[in-house]
Coordinates of C-alpha atoms in Angstrom, one line a residue:
X23 CA -56.4 -122.0 11.1
X24 CA -53.1 -120.5 10.8
X25 CA -52.5 -117.0 11.6
X26 CA -52.6 -114.3 8.9
X27 CA -49.1 -113.2 7.9
X28 CA -48.9 -109.5 8.6
X29 CA -46.8 -107.8 5.8
X30 CA -44.8 -104.4 5.8
X31 CA -44.3 -102.5 2.9
X32 CA -40.5 -101.0 2.1
X33 CA -40.3 -98.2 0.0
X34 CA -38.6 -98.8 -3.0
X35 CA -35.3 -96.5 -2.5
X36 CA -35.0 -98.1 1.4
X37 CA -34.9 -101.6 0.1
X38 CA -32.7 -100.6 -2.9
X39 CA -30.2 -99.1 -0.3
X40 CA -30.3 -101.8 2.0
X41 CA -29.5 -104.3 -1.2
X42 CA -26.6 -102.2 -2.2
X43 CA -24.9 -101.7 1.4
X44 CA -25.3 -105.7 2.0
X45 CA -23.5 -106.6 -1.1
X46 CA -21.0 -103.8 -0.8
X47 CA -20.8 -105.3 2.6
X48 CA -20.3 -108.7 1.4
X49 CA -17.7 -107.6 -1.3
X50 CA -15.1 -106.7 1.5
X51 CA -14.8 -110.4 2.0
X52 CA -16.2 -112.1 -0.9
X53 CA -14.2 -110.3 -3.4
X54 CA -10.7 -110.9 -2.3
X55 CA -11.4 -114.9 -1.7
X56 CA -12.9 -114.8 -5.7
X57 CA -9.6 -113.3 -6.7
X58 CA -7.5 -115.6 -4.5
X59 CA -9.4 -118.8 -6.0
X60 CA -9.1 -117.1 -10.0
X61 CA -5.5 -117.3 -9.1
X62 CA -5.2 -120.8 -7.6
X63 CA -4.0 -119.3 -3.9
X64 CA -5.1 -120.0 -0.7
X65 CA -5.4 -118.2 2.8
X66 CA -5.4 -120.3 5.8
X67 CA -7.8 -117.8 7.6
X68 CA -9.8 -115.8 5.2
X69 CA -11.0 -118.6 2.8
X70 CA -12.3 -120.8 5.6
X71 CA -16.3 -119.4 5.4
X72 CA -16.3 -119.7 2.0
X73 CA -14.8 -123.7 1.7
X74 CA -15.9 -125.0 4.9
X75 CA -19.7 -123.7 4.8
X76 CA -21.8 -124.6 2.0
X77 CA -23.2 -120.9 1.2
X78 CA -21.0 -119.7 -1.9
X79 CA -20.3 -115.7 -2.6
X80 CA -22.9 -115.2 -5.2
X81 CA -25.4 -116.6 -2.7
X82 CA -24.4 -114.7 0.1
X83 CA -24.4 -111.8 -2.0
X84 CA -28.2 -111.8 -2.5
X85 CA -30.1 -109.7 -0.2
X86 CA -33.1 -111.0 1.6
X87 CA -35.1 -108.7 3.2
X88 CA -36.8 -111.4 5.7
X89 CA -40.3 -113.0 6.1
X90 CA -43.4 -110.4 6.4
X91 CA -41.3 -107.7 4.2
X92 CA -42.7 -106.5 0.9
X93 CA -40.7 -105.0 -1.9
X94 CA -42.5 -103.0 -4.5
X95 CA -41.5 -101.9 -7.9
X96 CA -40.4 -103.6 -11.4
X97 CA -37.3 -104.5 -9.9
X98 CA -38.3 -106.7 -7.5
X99 CA -39.9 -108.7 -10.1
X100 CA -36.7 -110.8 -10.7
X101 CA -37.1 -112.7 -7.2
X102 CA -39.8 -114.6 -8.6
X103 CA -37.5 -116.9 -9.8
X104 CA -35.8 -116.9 -6.5
X105 CA -37.0 -119.9 -4.5
X106 CA -39.5 -118.9 -1.6
X107 CA -40.6 -115.5 -3.1
X108 CA -44.1 -114.9 -4.8
X109 CA -46.2 -112.0 -5.9
X110 CA -48.4 -110.4 -3.5
X111 CA -52.5 -110.8 -4.7
X112 CA -54.5 -108.0 -5.3
X113 CA -56.2 -108.2 -1.5
X114 CA -52.7 -107.9 0.0
X115 CA -51.8 -105.0 -2.6
X116 CA -55.0 -103.0 -1.1
X117 CA -54.1 -103.9 2.5
X118 CA -50.9 -101.9 1.8
X119 CA -52.2 -98.9 -0.3
X120 CA -50.8 -100.5 -3.4
X121 CA -53.2 -100.3 -6.5
X122 CA -54.2 -103.7 -8.0
X123 CA -51.8 -105.0 -10.6
X124 CA -49.0 -103.6 -9.1
X125 CA -45.6 -105.2 -8.9
X126 CA -44.5 -106.3 -5.5
X127 CA -43.0 -109.6 -3.9
X128 CA -42.6 -110.8 -0.3
X129 CA -40.9 -114.2 0.9
X130 CA -43.4 -116.9 0.7
X131 CA -43.5 -118.0 4.5
X132 CA -45.4 -120.8 4.2
X133 CA -43.6 -122.7 1.2
X134 CA -40.5 -122.4 3.2
X135 CA -42.3 -123.6 6.2
X136 CA -43.7 -126.3 4.1
X137 CA -39.9 -127.2 2.5
X138 CA -37.8 -126.5 5.8
X139 CA -39.9 -126.7 8.9
X140 CA -37.7 -129.6 10.4
X141 CA -34.9 -127.5 9.8
X142 CA -36.1 -124.9 11.4
X143 CA -37.1 -126.9 14.5
X144 CA -33.9 -128.3 14.8
X145 CA -32.0 -125.0 14.5
X146 CA -34.8 -124.1 17.2
X147 CA -33.2 -127.0 19.5
X148 CA -29.8 -126.0 18.8
X149 CA -30.1 -122.6 19.6
X150 CA -32.3 -122.5 22.6
X151 CA -30.2 -125.7 24.0
X152 CA -27.1 -124.0 24.0
X153 CA -28.2 -120.8 25.6
X154 CA -29.5 -122.9 28.4
X155 CA -26.0 -124.5 29.2
X156 CA -23.4 -122.8 30.8
X157 CA -20.5 -121.8 29.1
X158 CA -16.9 -123.8 29.4
X159 CA -14.0 -122.2 28.9
X160 CA -10.9 -124.9 29.6
X161 CA -10.2 -126.1 26.1
X162 CA -7.9 -123.7 25.0
X163 CA -8.2 -124.3 21.2
X164 CA -6.7 -127.6 21.6
X165 CA -9.3 -129.3 19.3
X166 CA -6.6 -127.5 16.2
X167 CA -3.7 -129.3 17.8
X168 CA -5.5 -132.5 18.3
X169 CA -6.1 -132.4 14.1
X170 CA -2.0 -132.6 13.8
X171 CA -1.7 -135.1 16.4
X172 CA 1.0 -137.6 15.3
X173 CA 0.4 -136.3 11.7
X174 CA 3.4 -137.9 10.2
X175 CA 1.2 -141.0 10.4
X176 CA -1.8 -139.8 8.4
X177 CA -2.7 -137.0 6.0
X178 CA -1.7 -133.8 6.1
X179 CA -4.1 -130.8 6.8
X180 CA -2.9 -127.3 5.5
X181 CA 0.1 -128.9 4.3
X182 CA 1.0 -125.7 2.8
X183 CA 1.9 -124.6 6.7
X184 CA 4.6 -125.2 9.0
X185 CA 3.9 -126.2 12.6
X186 CA 4.9 -123.2 14.6
X187 CA 6.6 -125.6 17.7
X188 CA 7.1 -128.6 15.0
X189 CA 5.8 -131.8 14.8
X190 CA 7.1 -133.4 18.3
X191 CA 6.7 -130.1 19.9
X192 CA 3.2 -129.7 18.6
X193 CA 2.6 -133.7 19.9
X194 CA 3.7 -132.7 23.3
X195 CA 1.1 -129.7 23.8
X196 CA -1.5 -132.3 22.9
X197 CA 0.0 -134.8 25.7
X198 CA 0.5 -132.2 28.1
X199 CA -2.8 -130.9 28.1
X200 CA -6.2 -131.8 28.7
X201 CA -8.3 -132.0 25.4
X202 CA -12.0 -130.9 26.0
X203 CA -13.8 -130.5 23.0
X204 CA -18.0 -130.8 22.8
X205 CA -18.1 -129.8 19.0
X206 CA -18.8 -132.8 17.0
X207 CA -17.6 -130.8 14.3
X208 CA -13.9 -130.0 15.1
X209 CA -13.7 -133.1 16.8
X210 CA -14.3 -135.6 13.5
X211 CA -11.1 -134.1 12.0
X212 CA -9.1 -135.6 15.0
X213 CA -6.2 -137.5 13.9
X214 CA -7.3 -141.4 15.3
X215 CA -4.6 -141.1 17.5
X216 CA -6.1 -137.9 19.1
X217 CA -9.5 -138.8 19.2
X218 CA -9.5 -141.0 22.4
X219 CA -7.4 -138.2 24.3
X220 CA -10.6 -135.9 24.2
X221 CA -12.6 -136.2 27.7
X222 CA -15.8 -136.2 25.4
X223 CA -16.9 -138.6 22.5
X224 CA -19.5 -136.2 20.9
X225 CA -21.4 -137.1 17.6
X226 CA -24.0 -135.7 15.4
X227 CA -26.8 -137.5 17.6
X228 CA -25.2 -135.9 20.7
X229 CA -25.1 -132.8 19.3
X230 CA -28.1 -131.0 20.8
X231 CA -26.9 -132.1 24.2
X232 CA -23.6 -131.1 23.9
X233 CA -23.6 -127.7 22.3
X234 CA -22.4 -125.2 24.4
X235 CA -21.9 -121.2 24.4
X236 CA -17.8 -121.0 25.2
X237 CA -17.1 -122.9 22.3
X238 CA -15.5 -120.9 19.3
X239 CA -17.0 -123.3 16.8
X240 CA -20.4 -123.7 18.1
X241 CA -20.3 -120.0 18.1
X242 CA -18.8 -119.8 14.3
X243 CA -21.8 -122.0 13.2
X244 CA -24.4 -119.0 14.2
X245 CA -23.6 -118.5 10.4
X246 CA -24.5 -121.7 9.5
X247 CA -27.8 -121.9 11.3
X248 CA -28.3 -118.2 10.2
X249 CA -28.2 -118.9 6.1
X250 CA -29.7 -122.3 6.2
X251 CA -32.9 -120.4 6.9
X252 CA -32.7 -117.7 4.0
X253 CA -34.6 -116.2 2.8
X254 CA -37.2 -115.9 5.9
X255 CA -34.0 -113.9 8.0
X256 CA -32.9 -111.1 6.9
X257 CA -29.2 -110.8 5.2
X258 CA -28.2 -108.1 7.8
X259 CA -28.9 -110.7 10.2
X260 CA -27.0 -113.4 8.5
X261 CA -24.1 -111.0 7.9
X262 CA -23.7 -110.1 11.6
X263 CA -23.1 -113.6 12.7
X264 CA -21.1 -114.4 9.2
X265 CA -18.8 -111.1 10.9
X266 CA -18.6 -112.5 14.1
X267 CA -17.6 -116.3 12.7
X268 CA -14.5 -114.4 10.6
X269 CA -13.0 -113.0 13.8
X270 CA -13.6 -115.9 15.6
X271 CA -11.7 -118.1 12.7
X272 CA -8.9 -115.7 12.8
X273 CA -8.4 -116.3 16.6
X274 CA -8.9 -119.8 16.5
X275 CA -6.0 -119.7 14.0
X276 CA -3.8 -117.8 15.9
X277 CA -4.3 -120.1 18.7
X278 CA -3.6 -123.0 16.5
X279 CA -0.3 -124.7 16.2
X280 CA 0.3 -123.2 12.5
X281 CA 3.0 -120.5 12.1
X282 CA 0.6 -117.6 10.5
X283 CA 3.4 -114.9 10.7
X284 CA 3.9 -114.3 7.2
X285 CA 0.0 -113.9 6.6
X286 CA 0.1 -111.1 9.5
X287 CA -1.5 -113.3 12.2
X288 CA 0.8 -113.2 15.4
X289 CA 0.4 -116.7 17.6
X290 CA -1.8 -116.7 20.7
X291 CA 0.5 -119.4 22.2
X292 CA -1.3 -121.2 23.9
X293 CA 0.8 -123.7 25.3
X294 CA 2.3 -121.1 27.9
X295 CA -0.3 -119.8 30.7
X296 CA -0.1 -116.2 29.1
X297 CA -1.4 -117.7 26.2
X298 CA -4.4 -119.8 27.8
X299 CA -5.3 -116.1 29.6
X300 CA -5.3 -114.6 26.4
X301 CA -7.5 -117.4 24.8
X302 CA -10.4 -117.3 27.6
X303 CA -10.2 -113.5 27.4
X304 CA -11.0 -113.9 23.9
X305 CA -13.6 -116.7 24.2
X306 CA -15.6 -115.3 27.0
X307 CA -16.0 -111.4 24.4
X308 CA -17.3 -114.1 21.7
X309 CA -19.5 -115.7 23.9
X310 CA -20.7 -112.4 24.8
X311 CA -21.3 -111.2 21.4
X312 CA -22.4 -114.4 20.2
X313 CA -25.3 -114.8 23.3
X314 CA -26.7 -111.5 21.7
X315 CA -27.2 -113.4 18.4
X316 CA -27.8 -116.4 19.3
X317 CA -31.0 -114.7 20.9
X318 CA -31.9 -112.8 17.6
X319 CA -31.7 -115.9 16.1
X320 CA -33.8 -117.6 18.1
X321 CA -36.8 -115.0 18.4
X322 CA -36.1 -114.5 14.5
X323 CA -37.4 -118.2 14.1
X324 CA -40.1 -118.4 16.6
X325 CA -41.7 -115.2 14.9
X326 CA -41.4 -117.0 11.3
X327 CA -43.0 -120.0 12.6
X328 CA -45.6 -118.2 14.2
X329 CA -46.5 -116.0 11.3
X330 CA -45.9 -112.9 13.2
X331 CA -43.3 -110.3 12.4

């Protein structure tokens, strides 16, 4: 027999304050993006989380308290039209000291698991597997360089950006360094000439064996795993992952072959020993932050699966 879900009541003023704080937090990132999109403008760093990942600004702006939280009041009733929410029954209302017939909603954990149990299981495999492996810090961000190797023969990426070292200089950096990317969703964007230069050949099928906690993209993807598991995870956790991913993206592009000085992003010149050292320092710091978030996500998923909050 499945465990009875433990519900906890959030006072109306508490959950409304959290919702407003979340929407303001999202707005700091989403509002400039939406303004640029409306004006037909692009930003090579700050658009990424809204264009590469599938979570759109409107979806991210919706605040979710997470599984087990109960939102009382008429303002919460709109959520009954949101996927994976339900009204409390009279027995549940009574257990929380609320009168019969009161308006109170909660995440429908059972319905979510019925729809998304495989996604929950896969996310758990990735999170636990990544955490269990040793971190690698020898890639130096060369995945971005491999994406434009011999780019004159292939479709251009970020065609509105200039290469900091020019095409020939960029190709030389690729040829003079070991390319050791373990992340499939970076590797799949390599040019055909760069693909055989990588020491690994990651695929979607080997993702669960290759993901490792030093990888910038694996740490950025904590945001992906988090938002894919809404609404059973609290939005505050999702935004913690989003903001880490945002900062990682900025550093990743600073270490890229592109000249982003006019955008306000000074280069991390990974073609030099000093640049490599700076890259690894950032990488280690991000890995430490990601380890904490990865553990929070894994614990939250385990609690959701067990019905314990």
